[in-house]
Amino acid sequence: MTQTPSQSSSGANSAPDIEQVAAGTARIACNGGGGALGHPQVWLTLTPTPHGGTAVICPYCSRQFEAPAS
Ligand SMILES: [Zn+2]
């Protein structure tokens, strides 16, 4: 038996779900993007990263938000 892996490499599933936000952003609101994966809007506080920017991960939808160093 030959199990051929899926050749439909659209790349939609491989890209990390990271939202780039403006530098200097202290807080962002996330609602999961609406739709089936949506959730009530919450405000998330970005915290400093070792790279000099800030980042936060939404506890509801695990989406990651990153702001570059300002
Ligand atoms: Zn979210």
XYZ file of C-alpha atoms and ligand atoms in Angstrom:
71
model
C 0.000 0.000 0.000
C 1.172 3.415 -0.855
C -0.002 6.256 1.299
C 0.686 9.398 -0.640
C 0.847 12.506 1.509
C -1.432 15.353 0.678
C 0.020 17.218 -2.247
C -2.240 20.207 -1.947
C 0.417 22.410 -0.419
C -1.464 25.654 -0.267
C 0.461 26.589 2.862
C -2.658 27.671 4.671
C -2.017 25.308 7.555
C 1.718 25.826 7.925
C 1.828 29.559 8.520
C 1.851 30.563 12.175
C -1.106 32.648 13.178
C 0.710 35.820 14.147
C -0.817 39.242 13.908
C 1.619 42.089 13.414
C 0.538 45.227 15.209
C 1.971 48.736 15.218
C 5.124 49.441 17.194
C 4.452 50.936 20.591
C 1.053 49.295 20.889
C 0.447 48.596 24.564
C -2.883 46.867 24.364
C -4.860 45.157 21.641
C -8.376 43.843 21.442
C -9.023 40.335 20.161
C -12.323 38.710 19.346
C -10.925 35.702 17.545
C -11.582 37.253 14.169
C -15.285 36.511 14.310
C -16.966 33.556 12.682
C -16.782 30.060 14.086
C -13.507 30.741 15.876
C -14.637 34.006 17.405
C -14.933 34.760 21.089
C -16.045 37.734 23.192
C -13.736 40.682 22.727
C -10.974 40.842 25.274
C -8.185 43.343 25.800
C -4.683 41.938 25.980
C -1.624 43.735 27.294
C 1.516 43.253 25.259
C 4.600 42.399 27.264
C 8.244 42.968 26.313
C 10.036 40.215 24.445
C 13.788 39.424 24.421
C 13.844 40.802 20.891
C 12.991 44.314 21.986
C 9.426 44.296 20.799
C 6.280 43.312 22.586
C 3.984 40.359 22.213
C 0.984 38.648 23.704
C -0.923 35.458 23.039
C -4.689 35.454 23.239
C -5.800 32.896 25.835
C -9.001 32.260 23.916
C -7.884 31.630 20.364
C -4.108 31.293 20.868
C -3.505 33.956 18.262
C -0.177 35.649 18.749
C 0.207 39.396 18.456
C 3.604 40.965 17.938
C 4.728 44.561 17.834
C 8.236 45.410 16.614
C 10.617 47.453 18.695
C 9.618 51.081 18.569
Zn -8.444 35.833 20.557
